[in-house]
Structure formats: C-alpha cells, structure tokens
Amino acid sequence: MMPEFMPIVGILGLSYLSLALFALAKFGHFKDVFNRPPAQWQSYLLTLFAWLLLAFSLSACVSDQGWAYGSILFMGIISLAAMLVILTLSFSPRYLPIWIVTSSVLTSTLLFASGI
Amino acid sequence: MKETFFRTLSWLHTWAGLLVCWVLLLIFFAGSLSYFRHEITLWNEPELHQGVYQDYQANTLENQLDKNQQYIETHSPAAVQRWMIDFPTERKPFQSVSWQLPPEKGQRRGKTEEHVALADGSSMISEVRESRGGNFFYRLHFDLHYMSAITARYIVGVCTMFMLIALISGIVIHKRIFKDLFSFRRDKGTRSWLDAHNVSSVIALPYHLMITYTGLITLMLMYIPWTVNTAYSGDNQAFLKELNPARQTEKAAGISAPQMQLSQLLPQVKAAWGDTPIKQVTVSYPKDQNSQVTFYQNTGKDVTDEANILIFNGVNGELKYASPHDASGASATYDTMMSLHTARFAAPLLRILFFFCGLLGCAMIATGTLMWAIRIRQKQQKRLDKGDKPSLGLRLVEGLNFMFILGLPLGTVAFFYANRLLATHFSGRSEWEIHSFFIALVAMGVWAFWGRSRRQWQMALILIGSLYCALPVLNAFTSPSNLIDNIQSHQWPLVGFDLLAVIFGCAMLFASNRLTLIAKSPVARPALNKTHVKADKTRRSELTSQSSLEEAKS
Amino acid sequence: MSNTSAFETSTQPSADQIRSFSQISRRIVQWFKQEQSVFAFKVFARASAALLTGYIAAASLACLLTVVLPMPRLESTLTANMLSFLFYAVAIIYAFCVRKTWHAWRDLGLVSLFFFGLLQICGQ
C-alpha cells in the first residue's frame, strides 16, 4: 500500500494547490488572505496557473492508474481537495499561503519520488 | 408557474427536495455504507477475525481446488444446486466454500451455507453467527425493508427521479455557482446553512449527478420496460440472452453423472487467462448431466461490472463459453454506468473517496431540509413569540429531521451492538439485528414527538456519539481480536471500521459541544450563531434561530 | 316567514332553505376561487401532467428510438432506455415552466401522441 499511497497524496497536494489558486483568483478570497483586492492581471495569472496545475493533476492520475480508473480517481481527489481549500479559507484564510507552500513542497517531493 | 423561470425552478427545487428528502437520506446513508459492504460483513462475523486472513496464492491453486472439492463432496447435503469455491480477493481475503440448497416453498433461491477455511489449512470454520452484515445496508438502499422488493424499487425510483429534478433545478438556480464555489461563511445563521448546502452539493456535483442517473439506469429495465417489448416484439428471453450470453437457461436434467475434477480444468483456464487471479469457481447442478463449471476472473480495477468468465461442461470438461473481450457502443456504456454506481472496481483509497462523496450527499440533503425548517421557523417567529403553536408543517419537518438525521446513525450503531450482544445462535437472528435498526429509528421518531429543541438534539448527539466511540471497546470484548491485534496482524478492514466508528463518534460529540456553545452564548444580538463546519463527517445538528435561544416546545 | 301551514307537507323548499343553500354554494365557489385553492389546483395539474404525461412521453420517445436508431436492436434498446430518464426530466421541468397550466397537459399529451404515432408508422 505504501508505494501506492505516495503518488496519490502527491496528486492530492497538486489539486489542493490548483484549487487554492482558483480561489485566490476570486476577489473576496484574495482580500481575505492578502488584505488587498487582486489586480486584474494577478487574477488572470492565478486562474491560468490553476488550470495548468489541474491539467497536470489529471495527467498524473491517468499516467499512474490508467484512463478509466485514473479519471475517476481524479474526480474524487478534486472533491476532497476542494473541501480542504474551503475549510482553510473558512477557518484560517491568512494561513492559506503557508498551506500552499507546504503542499507544493510535499507534492513535488512525492511526485518526483514516484517517478511521474 | 411562478412569475419568472428562476422562481419556478426555485419552487420546484424546494418541493422536489422536501417531499422525498428523508427517504433519500436513508438511501444515500445506506448506499454510502454499502461501499464497505464486505468489510462490514466481516466485522459482523467475529468468528472470522482470527487466523482466517490469507492472500491469493497462484501456485497452489490445484491443491486448493482438489481439497475444496473433496470437502464439499463430503460435507454438503446431497440435493444441493450449486457449489461455490471462493478464492481470496483484495476485499474478501479468505478462502471459503459454499453450497446452495434448493429453494423452499415460496423462495426464489435457496439458502447458501458458507464454510471458511483457516489460513493454515488445518480446518474449516462452519459455525459463524447468522448476520446480514453489510449486505443489509446494500439491500436497504434499493429494496428498503418490510415490503416487497418490487414495491420498494418503484418507491426508490420515484425518489431518485425527484432527486434528479432537484439536482438539475438546483444547478440552474445557483447563479453564483462559480463565484461562490469556495465560499463558506460561518457564524451567519441561515446564510451559513445555505453555504453548507451549496458546498456539499457543488464540490461533489459530478458524483451526485452520476450516482443519481446511474441509479436509475441500474433498474431501468424495470422502470421503462416497453423498449424491450418494442424492439424484440415481446420476446424478453431473446433480449436477456443477447444482453448476457452466458446466462444459463438449462435446468438440471435429473440424470446423475460423475462430476469431473475441477483442477483438471486449470490448464485450459491458464491458457485463456494467463496469470490473472481467479475469484470464484462455481459448479451448477453438480453431479448432474447438465452440470456446468464456471470460472470467474478477479477483474480488479477494470471499470466493469461484467463478469469475465469461462464456462465448462461439468462432466467432460469441454469449453462451452468464454467471455468476449471487446464490447462496444451501448452495451459497454451500460456496463460502465452500472459499474460506476456499484464501484466494485475501487481500491481502498478510491473507495474512501466514494464514501466521502456519499456522505457529502447525505450532508447536502440534511442541510437542505434543516435550512428549510429554520427558515420557516424564522418566518413564524412573531407568532411563536406571542404564544401560538408552530404550524403542522413546521412540526412535521422538524420532527422528521430529528428522526432521520439522528435516527439513521443510531439505527446503524444499534445494528452493530445487536450483532455482538444477541445470542450467537437462534433462529431469526439476522432478522432481529435488522429489527433493532428500525426500532432505534422509530425510537428517535417517538423522541422527536416529545421534544425537538436544541437541548434534545444535544442529548441525542451525546448519546449516539458515545455509542459510536464505544464500538471498538465492544469489539475488543466480543471478538477474538481487538484493535491492537488487528493492527499487528494487518487486518486493515477491521482497523478501519473501528477507527471510522471513533471518528464518527467524536464528530457527533464535537457537534453536541457546539450546540452547548450556542446555548450559552449571550443573548445580545446579532447572535453568535456558530455553525459546524465538517460537511463530510457530521450530521447537521445545530438549530440556529436569530431570535430565540430558549427551548421550543412541541 | 314560511307561508305553509303546519299540516302541509312542503314539496318546495322554503325561502329560508333557499337562502341558506345559495349562501353555502356562494361560500363553496368563494373557497374555490381563493388564491391558495387556485394555486393548489394549478400545482396539482402541473404535477400530474409532469409525472404522468411526462412519463408516457418519455417512454414513447424511448420506444420510438429503439426502432429508429441505426444500431443493432440490443444497442438501440439500451441507448434509448438510458436516455429515457433524461427525456423524463426534461418533460417534468417543461410541465412546470410552461406559461399556462393547461398547456402542460396539452403539449405533453400531443408529444406523446406524436411519438406513439411515429412508432406505429416506423415500426412496420
């Protein structure tokens, strides 16, 4: 189980990252986290990176588990990641950047280790 | 119907939801539990908790088949209709043999007796307590109980159709679906409930749509049967034969014939399937001229519900049927949709995610109906302050909320307690475990009749939470292996069961604690209405009301 | 103020009785005309159109598709059956969203007849 664990936790971290960026691109959540409204270009860039990371997450799932199983697993991971982002934003929005950095580090380590 | 399209769909969403939400809560709850049906069944049979676990061993298949066949021939009664030899799989990690007796009067299928092998091969366990286990929850979510299966499936079908309408109308009326995707504003009364409802629906929206629609599709031939009549001019058997070519239509010939050794078929099986694990070997009408031997493949993570099988003639061993490897178009789609609903292919991690999404569905329904009850109470608050009684509708909804949102978890835990505390052998034992589920549910209904205030919710949550937290303790006292033993012997399903019970229990105790905070918060307005957050683990439990903190009498 | 004497068996209703009867019937008509009764009646009409006629429309379209789709009959049966719930959902939403209440019955009924007719024609 252990080896199977690693890439999926990494993909979860990646999805968390992607969805957190989606959230930050929105006016209200950016303000909650950074205390100032986002500029237009910041919003745009955040959304762009969010989509890229989402696509990367899907491709990681698929390359790890195959097309059918992988896409289903992807949908499940996105739901869990979305829940985590919502909880972070609701309880401790100021800490979101810290969680983002943590999950980036976690993700890259795990994904490199599993060879994706 | 109302002034605008939007208002019409809003009205439709409310009423399509309200009319069936409590049945849907039962369906979603039982359905989510069914994801762990085999694990629950295993927990319910403590006789199998020690010395039974084993992995699939490909190199000793011949020996195992011979041994098992001999065991069946010596131990089963003469007039059995089917022999079944089950090999260990990921979810049922034990070796077992079973046989199916002929049906008694009024039964469609006969009873099955199962004997489980000890892992060291020394003997078989034949006395396991009678319990439906996880299969009760599986059947509950579409066959309900205390009624004929056909009636129940029609009821479930109507409720599912209402759910589909509620989902579609909900999507359309949620104008800010992308803007509010991550919003969850706590401490804001009705607004928080609405956010919780939106969050639990939207983050698992693909899942909700999928599970609802595939649920309808699983029973579609019952709900709209006339397509088959039209296409096949009334010849239903031809349709069923085309749909499932392996379907056996021959009955027993009544002429006895020697049953061949099953292990002699293994070379043919290996030639066709290579090293793919075998899940089960079934012999229909053993020792009869028309007997058939079927080998079932362990399809693992393939997203399919179709059994990959090889059928041999039971007397001379010639191959009669091999599952085709390619199915395209509508049959493949149908198969995929059914397997998405049953999720038999899911490995543990994905299975937990499915379970999580199922619980989100329960949260979606519960937050919806609780929110409605709170809104109506707020509307009637002026009247209530003057001393009027609440309207019948409000009392009914609040009572049903109390009964189902608290009664379903209580019923489940009662089921497990009954499983361990009832005497191990008496006739009708499995039925009495099920009765205790419904007795607990009805008991909550009676409690709701007498009081549904915040204090009552709190007491109920403390009761149910404590019962759940005590489940591992119950397990330790009534099973040969407790949690520590299970961790040490790597029996992860049992560990997971105990841990999940504790998590559920703690979540409920936590929720009841939040209710205390609400009751104790100062009367100064705006009220500090704290709303509990975990949409995936707790039942919606706080009643927030902007103008009253005192108990509301029934 | 009856004019009949105590000995006459009255075969005609007295003025009192006529008055109370017309009062009661006026009350009944008023109740029917009440806003919530009218609304309840409309809801019932739309709901029955949606659930009953919508089901018939969806089922007849599904049967039509089994005959019309250019696939082997197993495939067309499965496809039509799988899509039928979508049609039913659309029919239900239509029944509630159409402007006039009786249009729900009219439209879904006509659609059912239309599909049924096509089925008879194409089924040959």
Tab-separated table of N, CA, C and O in Angstrom, chain C residues 49-105:
chain	number	residue	atom	x	y	z
C	49	ALA	N	-49.506	16.410	-14.809
C	49	ALA	CA	-49.044	16.423	-16.205
C	49	ALA	C	-47.594	15.964	-16.263
C	49	ALA	O	-47.216	15.131	-17.089
C	50	ALA	N	-46.794	16.527	-15.361
C	50	ALA	CA	-45.367	16.198	-15.377
C	50	ALA	C	-45.160	14.715	-15.118
C	50	ALA	O	-44.502	14.018	-15.890
C	51	LEU	N	-45.720	14.226	-14.027
C	51	LEU	CA	-45.406	12.863	-13.622
C	51	LEU	C	-46.044	11.835	-14.540
C	51	LEU	O	-45.415	10.843	-14.884
C	52	LEU	N	-47.289	12.060	-14.942
C	52	LEU	CA	-47.982	11.040	-15.717
C	52	LEU	C	-47.700	11.186	-17.205
C	52	LEU	O	-47.116	10.300	-17.835
C	53	THR	N	-48.117	12.336	-17.761
C	53	THR	CA	-47.936	12.521	-19.199
C	53	THR	C	-46.467	12.588	-19.568
C	53	THR	O	-46.066	12.110	-20.632
C	54	GLY	N	-45.653	13.166	-18.695
C	54	GLY	CA	-44.222	13.224	-18.958
C	54	GLY	C	-43.632	11.833	-19.066
C	54	GLY	O	-42.804	11.551	-19.942
C	55	TYR	N	-44.075	10.956	-18.179
C	55	TYR	CA	-43.597	9.573	-18.194
C	55	TYR	C	-43.992	8.894	-19.497
C	55	TYR	O	-43.180	8.217	-20.147
C	56	ILE	N	-45.249	9.108	-19.899
C	56	ILE	CA	-45.720	8.493	-21.144
C	56	ILE	C	-44.940	9.036	-22.322
C	56	ILE	O	-44.532	8.283	-23.226
C	57	ALA	N	-44.702	10.358	-22.318
C	57	ALA	CA	-43.948	10.952	-23.421
C	57	ALA	C	-42.541	10.385	-23.475
C	57	ALA	O	-42.048	10.008	-24.554
C	58	ALA	N	-41.888	10.311	-22.310
C	58	ALA	CA	-40.508	9.811	-22.282
C	58	ALA	C	-40.472	8.355	-22.731
C	58	ALA	O	-39.597	7.949	-23.508
C	59	ALA	N	-41.417	7.545	-22.243
C	59	ALA	CA	-41.414	6.130	-22.604
C	59	ALA	C	-41.694	5.953	-24.091
C	59	ALA	O	-41.065	5.114	-24.750
C	60	SER	N	-42.616	6.748	-24.654
C	60	SER	CA	-42.917	6.579	-26.081
C	60	SER	C	-41.766	7.046	-26.947
C	60	SER	O	-41.448	6.431	-27.966
C	61	LEU	N	-41.074	8.104	-26.516
C	61	LEU	CA	-39.896	8.520	-27.279
C	61	LEU	C	-38.829	7.440	-27.229
C	61	LEU	O	-38.164	7.141	-28.233
C	62	ALA	N	-38.678	6.819	-26.047
C	62	ALA	CA	-37.684	5.758	-25.929
C	62	ALA	C	-38.026	4.594	-26.853
C	62	ALA	O	-37.161	4.056	-27.551
C	63	CYS	N	-39.297	4.194	-26.865
C	63	CYS	CA	-39.701	3.094	-27.742
C	63	CYS	C	-39.473	3.466	-29.206
C	63	CYS	O	-39.023	2.642	-30.008
C	64	LEU	N	-39.778	4.737	-29.539
C	64	LEU	CA	-39.555	5.177	-30.916
C	64	LEU	C	-38.086	5.058	-31.284
C	64	LEU	O	-37.730	4.592	-32.371
C	65	LEU	N	-37.219	5.467	-30.339
C	65	LEU	CA	-35.791	5.428	-30.637
C	65	LEU	C	-35.276	4.006	-30.848
C	65	LEU	O	-34.374	3.789	-31.652
C	66	THR	N	-35.859	3.037	-30.128
C	66	THR	CA	-35.365	1.669	-30.318
C	66	THR	C	-35.558	1.228	-31.764
C	66	THR	O	-34.787	0.448	-32.303
C	67	VAL	N	-36.636	1.745	-32.382
C	67	VAL	CA	-36.917	1.355	-33.761
C	67	VAL	C	-36.122	2.204	-34.741
C	67	VAL	O	-35.672	1.720	-35.782
C	68	VAL	N	-35.925	3.466	-34.402
C	68	VAL	CA	-35.383	4.419	-35.358
C	68	VAL	C	-33.850	4.455	-35.380
C	68	VAL	O	-33.244	4.686	-36.427
C	69	LEU	N	-33.211	4.205	-34.242
C	69	LEU	CA	-31.757	4.336	-34.192
C	69	LEU	C	-31.086	3.302	-35.091
C	69	LEU	O	-31.468	2.137	-35.097
C	70	PRO	N	-30.039	3.728	-35.818
C	70	PRO	CA	-29.398	2.821	-36.783
C	70	PRO	C	-28.377	1.897	-36.137
C	70	PRO	O	-27.201	1.907	-36.496
C	71	MET	N	-28.815	1.123	-35.135
C	71	MET	CA	-27.869	0.213	-34.471
C	71	MET	C	-28.532	-1.145	-34.354
C	71	MET	O	-29.761	-1.239	-34.498
C	72	PRO	N	-27.756	-2.158	-34.007
C	72	PRO	CA	-28.394	-3.451	-33.733
C	72	PRO	C	-29.394	-3.283	-32.593
C	72	PRO	O	-29.251	-2.407	-31.747
C	73	ARG	N	-30.401	-4.138	-32.543
C	73	ARG	CA	-31.525	-3.846	-31.650
C	73	ARG	C	-31.135	-3.863	-30.177
C	73	ARG	O	-31.732	-3.158	-29.361
C	74	LEU	N	-30.129	-4.667	-29.801
C	74	LEU	CA	-29.698	-4.633	-28.404
C	74	LEU	C	-29.164	-3.256	-28.054
C	74	LEU	O	-29.531	-2.661	-27.036
C	75	GLU	N	-28.297	-2.720	-28.946
C	75	GLU	CA	-27.700	-1.417	-28.684
C	75	GLU	C	-28.759	-0.323	-28.649
C	75	GLU	O	-28.735	0.561	-27.787
C	76	SER	N	-29.683	-0.365	-29.601
C	76	SER	CA	-30.662	0.727	-29.643
C	76	SER	C	-31.583	0.657	-28.429
C	76	SER	O	-31.971	1.688	-27.878
C	77	THR	N	-31.916	-0.553	-27.993
C	77	THR	CA	-32.752	-0.674	-26.797
C	77	THR	C	-32.046	-0.076	-25.589
C	77	THR	O	-32.629	0.717	-24.846
C	78	LEU	N	-30.779	-0.462	-25.410
C	78	LEU	CA	-30.046	0.050	-24.249
C	78	LEU	C	-29.896	1.560	-24.321
C	78	LEU	O	-30.103	2.261	-23.326
C	79	THR	N	-29.515	2.079	-25.497
C	79	THR	CA	-29.327	3.524	-25.630
C	79	THR	C	-30.619	4.264	-25.331
C	79	THR	O	-30.637	5.224	-24.550
C	80	ALA	N	-31.712	3.821	-25.968
C	80	ALA	CA	-32.984	4.511	-25.768
C	80	ALA	C	-33.383	4.485	-24.306
C	80	ALA	O	-33.839	5.478	-23.746
C	81	ASN	N	-33.190	3.329	-23.662
C	81	ASN	CA	-33.582	3.210	-22.270
C	81	ASN	C	-32.741	4.106	-21.376
C	81	ASN	O	-33.229	4.724	-20.439
C	82	MET	N	-31.440	4.199	-21.696
C	82	MET	CA	-30.568	5.031	-20.863
C	82	MET	C	-30.909	6.500	-21.014
C	82	MET	O	-30.814	7.273	-20.063
C	83	LEU	N	-31.313	6.905	-22.226
C	83	LEU	CA	-31.645	8.316	-22.437
C	83	LEU	C	-33.026	8.682	-21.914
C	83	LEU	O	-33.336	9.855	-21.700
C	84	SER	N	-33.873	7.661	-21.701
C	84	SER	CA	-35.269	7.964	-21.396
C	84	SER	C	-35.431	8.785	-20.129
C	84	SER	O	-36.344	9.598	-20.017
C	85	PHE	N	-34.534	8.591	-19.158
C	85	PHE	CA	-34.688	9.349	-17.911
C	85	PHE	C	-34.378	10.818	-18.126
C	85	PHE	O	-34.943	11.679	-17.442
C	86	LEU	N	-33.467	11.087	-19.060
C	86	LEU	CA	-33.184	12.470	-19.408
C	86	LEU	C	-34.432	13.123	-19.991
C	86	LEU	O	-34.808	14.236	-19.631
C	87	PHE	N	-35.102	12.388	-20.922
C	87	PHE	CA	-36.324	12.917	-21.521
C	87	PHE	C	-37.370	13.186	-20.433
C	87	PHE	O	-38.059	14.202	-20.446
C	88	TYR	N	-37.465	12.255	-19.490
C	88	TYR	CA	-38.458	12.406	-18.434
C	88	TYR	C	-38.166	13.661	-17.613
C	88	TYR	O	-39.063	14.438	-17.291
C	89	ALA	N	-36.885	13.867	-17.288
C	89	ALA	CA	-36.518	15.051	-16.509
C	89	ALA	C	-36.877	16.319	-17.271
C	89	ALA	O	-37.433	17.272	-16.705
C	90	VAL	N	-36.567	16.322	-18.574
C	90	VAL	CA	-36.898	17.497	-19.393
C	90	VAL	C	-38.404	17.720	-19.413
C	90	VAL	O	-38.887	18.853	-19.265
C	91	ALA	N	-39.164	16.624	-19.557
C	91	ALA	CA	-40.622	16.760	-19.607
C	91	ALA	C	-41.155	17.340	-18.295
C	91	ALA	O	-42.038	18.209	-18.306
C	92	ILE	N	-40.618	16.879	-17.166
C	92	ILE	CA	-41.102	17.379	-15.874
C	92	ILE	C	-40.819	18.869	-15.749
C	92	ILE	O	-41.693	19.659	-15.359
C	93	ILE	N	-39.603	19.271	-16.104
C	93	ILE	CA	-39.257	20.688	-15.975
C	93	ILE	C	-40.106	21.511	-16.926
C	93	ILE	O	-40.586	22.600	-16.581
C	94	TYR	N	-40.341	20.978	-18.139
C	94	TYR	CA	-41.191	21.699	-19.083
C	94	TYR	C	-42.583	21.909	-18.500
C	94	TYR	O	-43.140	23.003	-18.575
C	95	ALA	N	-43.138	20.846	-17.918
C	95	ALA	CA	-44.510	20.941	-17.408
C	95	ALA	C	-44.640	22.037	-16.365
C	95	ALA	O	-45.697	22.640	-16.219
C	96	PHE	N	-43.566	22.280	-15.617
C	96	PHE	CA	-43.670	23.310	-14.590
C	96	PHE	C	-43.333	24.690	-15.106
C	96	PHE	O	-43.707	25.687	-14.490
C	97	CYS	N	-42.596	24.759	-16.207
C	97	CYS	CA	-42.134	26.076	-16.653
C	97	CYS	C	-42.972	26.674	-17.760
C	97	CYS	O	-42.820	27.851	-18.063
C	98	VAL	N	-43.822	25.883	-18.373
C	98	VAL	CA	-44.596	26.412	-19.496
C	98	VAL	C	-45.577	27.466	-18.981
C	98	VAL	O	-46.025	27.405	-17.829
C	99	ARG	N	-45.883	28.470	-19.802
C	99	ARG	CA	-46.626	29.654	-19.348
C	99	ARG	C	-47.968	29.339	-18.720
C	99	ARG	O	-48.237	29.664	-17.572
C	100	LYS	N	-48.819	28.668	-19.509
C	100	LYS	CA	-50.160	28.402	-18.999
C	100	LYS	C	-50.259	26.975	-18.491
C	100	LYS	O	-49.659	26.071	-19.035
C	101	THR	N	-51.045	26.793	-17.450
C	101	THR	CA	-51.123	25.487	-16.807
C	101	THR	C	-51.617	24.409	-17.754
C	101	THR	O	-51.032	23.337	-17.865
C	102	TRP	N	-52.712	24.690	-18.483
C	102	TRP	CA	-53.286	23.624	-19.296
C	102	TRP	C	-52.393	23.271	-20.475
C	102	TRP	O	-52.505	22.199	-21.047
C	103	HIS	N	-51.450	24.201	-20.797
C	103	HIS	CA	-50.504	23.882	-21.853
C	103	HIS	C	-49.634	22.691	-21.494
C	103	HIS	O	-49.176	21.962	-22.368
C	104	ALA	N	-49.403	22.497	-20.207
C	104	ALA	CA	-48.576	21.352	-19.774
C	104	ALA	C	-49.232	20.057	-20.254
C	104	ALA	O	-48.590	19.215	-20.887
C	105	TRP	N	-50.510	19.910	-19.960
C	105	TRP	CA	-51.236	18.720	-20.410
C	105	TRP	C	-51.296	18.655	-21.929
C	105	TRP	O	-51.066	17.605	-22.536
